[in-house]
């Protein structure tokens, strides 16, 4: 039988698919990020199931215990606290191990914070980027903002409520006019979406709020990336390309010299 990777509600426990409920009901074992969170979901829907934790710290040592169950024909359902396992949540290692062992792996889709936040933000586009959790240090945050400067599509990021004020202040100091939406407690009773310029939203969240937070950063204005890079840097890159150096290799070389992300230089040179 397969490993079933199931999406679970990101807030409201009613937001679960019928297929996932059937899978939880019929599973030989439910493998979850936190047994307390998963038991709350099971109890809400009247399901009795065996559960075993698979958090980030236990993932490596639990896989050798779980693989034999799959190989002998048991059905395992993999869930995280919210959303889809393996995407900024535990589970990717077990999925990889199951595939390597020739075990069938199926995904039962459902709620996802990234897509929900993107749509409700009003900043959605045909293409978007999910960068996971924002770096914890100011140096890491500034590196992320530099990488995203000039990006022509919106970006979705996750952040803890406690660190949200520092993250928004950092973004506002770099790009005060960049459009931003902070989506808090999505699908829950106290759901809140605050939209505006980075500087305005940073002022709104000068103190940490409560709950789960997803941030959507809007696309940069056209030409912002090229404007942010010194002309001499772009000229040097263009000179290497004219000499026959592949554009991406030229961006790597120049980026290393001027401490700029190579991908950013490559996009600006096109």
PDB file of N, CA and C in Angstrom, residues 1 14 24 29 36 43 48 71 73 94 97 99 110 117 128 130 137 143 145 153 183 192 215-217 220 236 249 261:
ATOM      1  N   UNK A   1       0.842  -1.194   0.000  1.00  0.00           N
ATOM      2  CA  UNK A   1       0.000   0.000   0.000  1.00  0.00           C
ATOM      3  C   UNK A   1       0.877   1.243   0.000  1.00  0.00           C
ATOM      4  N   UNK A  14     -12.628  22.636   9.619  1.00  0.00           N
ATOM      5  CA  UNK A  14     -13.590  22.200   8.597  1.00  0.00           C
ATOM      6  C   UNK A  14     -12.951  22.155   7.215  1.00  0.00           C
ATOM      7  N   UNK A  24      -7.439   9.171   6.554  1.00  0.00           N
ATOM      8  CA  UNK A  24      -7.159   9.132   7.989  1.00  0.00           C
ATOM      9  C   UNK A  24      -7.935   8.009   8.662  1.00  0.00           C
ATOM     10  N   UNK A  29      -1.517   3.645  10.095  1.00  0.00           N
ATOM     11  CA  UNK A  29      -0.781   4.519  10.996  1.00  0.00           C
ATOM     12  C   UNK A  29      -0.791   5.938  10.420  1.00  0.00           C
ATOM     13  N   UNK A  36      -0.520  16.097  19.269  1.00  0.00           N
ATOM     14  CA  UNK A  36      -1.602  16.860  19.896  1.00  0.00           C
ATOM     15  C   UNK A  36      -2.439  17.573  18.844  1.00  0.00           C
ATOM     16  N   UNK A  43     -10.262  14.062  16.394  1.00  0.00           N
ATOM     17  CA  UNK A  43     -11.413  14.105  17.304  1.00  0.00           C
ATOM     18  C   UNK A  43     -12.529  14.976  16.734  1.00  0.00           C
ATOM     19  N   UNK A  48     -10.831   7.626  14.861  1.00  0.00           N
ATOM     20  CA  UNK A  48      -9.893   6.988  15.771  1.00  0.00           C
ATOM     21  C   UNK A  48      -8.768   6.369  14.941  1.00  0.00           C
ATOM     22  N   UNK A  71       6.867  -1.275   3.431  1.00  0.00           N
ATOM     23  CA  UNK A  71       7.311  -2.381   2.572  1.00  0.00           C
ATOM     24  C   UNK A  71       6.551  -3.672   2.834  1.00  0.00           C
ATOM     25  N   UNK A  73       3.318  -3.640   3.422  1.00  0.00           N
ATOM     26  CA  UNK A  73       1.958  -3.446   2.929  1.00  0.00           C
ATOM     27  C   UNK A  73       1.054  -2.580   3.762  1.00  0.00           C
ATOM     28  N   UNK A  94      11.078  11.425   4.659  1.00  0.00           N
ATOM     29  CA  UNK A  94      10.316  10.176   4.573  1.00  0.00           C
ATOM     30  C   UNK A  94       9.819   9.949   3.151  1.00  0.00           C
ATOM     31  N   UNK A  97      12.750   8.782   1.067  1.00  0.00           N
ATOM     32  CA  UNK A  97      13.133   7.417   1.414  1.00  0.00           C
ATOM     33  C   UNK A  97      12.145   6.404   0.852  1.00  0.00           C
ATOM     34  N   UNK A  99      10.240   6.792  -1.850  1.00  0.00           N
ATOM     35  CA  UNK A  99      10.439   6.722  -3.306  1.00  0.00           C
ATOM     36  C   UNK A  99      11.667   5.888  -3.633  1.00  0.00           C
ATOM     37  N   UNK A 110      -4.843  19.868  -0.689  1.00  0.00           N
ATOM     38  CA  UNK A 110      -5.804  20.570   0.141  1.00  0.00           C
ATOM     39  C   UNK A 110      -5.313  21.960   0.475  1.00  0.00           C
ATOM     40  N   UNK A 117      -2.835  33.055   1.051  1.00  0.00           N
ATOM     41  CA  UNK A 117      -2.348  34.407   1.317  1.00  0.00           C
ATOM     42  C   UNK A 117      -2.157  35.186   0.026  1.00  0.00           C
ATOM     43  N   UNK A 128       4.621  33.305  -9.181  1.00  0.00           N
ATOM     44  CA  UNK A 128       4.998  33.817  -7.868  1.00  0.00           C
ATOM     45  C   UNK A 128       6.089  32.924  -7.277  1.00  0.00           C
ATOM     46  N   UNK A 130       7.784  31.351  -3.608  1.00  0.00           N
ATOM     47  CA  UNK A 130       7.665  31.076  -2.182  1.00  0.00           C
ATOM     48  C   UNK A 130       9.075  30.897  -1.625  1.00  0.00           C
ATOM     49  N   UNK A 137      18.216  36.696  11.176  1.00  0.00           N
ATOM     50  CA  UNK A 137      19.141  37.788  11.459  1.00  0.00           C
ATOM     51  C   UNK A 137      18.924  38.949  10.500  1.00  0.00           C
ATOM     52  N   UNK A 143      20.000  40.356   2.978  1.00  0.00           N
ATOM     53  CA  UNK A 143      20.395  39.546   1.835  1.00  0.00           C
ATOM     54  C   UNK A 143      19.188  39.092   1.025  1.00  0.00           C
ATOM     55  N   UNK A 145      16.206  40.667   0.892  1.00  0.00           N
ATOM     56  CA  UNK A 145      15.622  41.824   0.190  1.00  0.00           C
ATOM     57  C   UNK A 145      16.439  42.154  -1.060  1.00  0.00           C
ATOM     58  N   UNK A 153       7.645  39.429  -9.985  1.00  0.00           N
ATOM     59  CA  UNK A 153       6.455  38.718  -9.548  1.00  0.00           C
ATOM     60  C   UNK A 153       6.400  38.703  -8.018  1.00  0.00           C
ATOM     61  N   UNK A 183      -0.869  38.633   6.203  1.00  0.00           N
ATOM     62  CA  UNK A 183      -2.064  37.803   6.363  1.00  0.00           C
ATOM     63  C   UNK A 183      -1.927  37.026   7.677  1.00  0.00           C
ATOM     64  N   UNK A 192      -7.095  38.328   9.684  1.00  0.00           N
ATOM     65  CA  UNK A 192      -6.829  39.738   9.404  1.00  0.00           C
ATOM     66  C   UNK A 192      -5.859  39.843   8.234  1.00  0.00           C
ATOM     67  N   UNK A 215       3.402  36.497   4.882  1.00  0.00           N
ATOM     68  CA  UNK A 215       3.658  37.803   4.259  1.00  0.00           C
ATOM     69  C   UNK A 215       3.670  37.645   2.743  1.00  0.00           C
ATOM     70  N   UNK A 216       3.014  38.564   2.053  1.00  0.00           N
ATOM     71  CA  UNK A 216       3.098  38.611   0.589  1.00  0.00           C
ATOM     72  C   UNK A 216       3.724  39.950   0.201  1.00  0.00           C
ATOM     73  N   UNK A 217       4.798  39.878  -0.565  1.00  0.00           N
ATOM     74  CA  UNK A 217       5.502  41.077  -1.044  1.00  0.00           C
ATOM     75  C   UNK A 217       5.199  41.214  -2.529  1.00  0.00           C
ATOM     76  N   UNK A 220       8.103  44.059  -7.836  1.00  0.00           N
ATOM     77  CA  UNK A 220       8.804  45.349  -7.874  1.00  0.00           C
ATOM     78  C   UNK A 220       8.383  46.132  -9.117  1.00  0.00           C
ATOM     79  N   UNK A 236      30.390  46.016 -17.017  1.00  0.00           N
ATOM     80  CA  UNK A 236      31.409  44.966 -16.921  1.00  0.00           C
ATOM     81  C   UNK A 236      30.832  43.615 -17.325  1.00  0.00           C
ATOM     82  N   UNK A 249      27.490  32.623 -16.617  1.00  0.00           N
ATOM     83  CA  UNK A 249      28.834  32.533 -16.045  1.00  0.00           C
ATOM     84  C   UNK A 249      29.381  33.930 -15.757  1.00  0.00           C
ATOM     85  N   UNK A 261      23.952  39.146  -5.733  1.00  0.00           N
ATOM     86  CA  UNK A 261      23.431  37.848  -6.157  1.00  0.00           C
ATOM     87  C   UNK A 261      23.547  37.676  -7.672  1.00  0.00           C
TER      88      UNK A 261
END
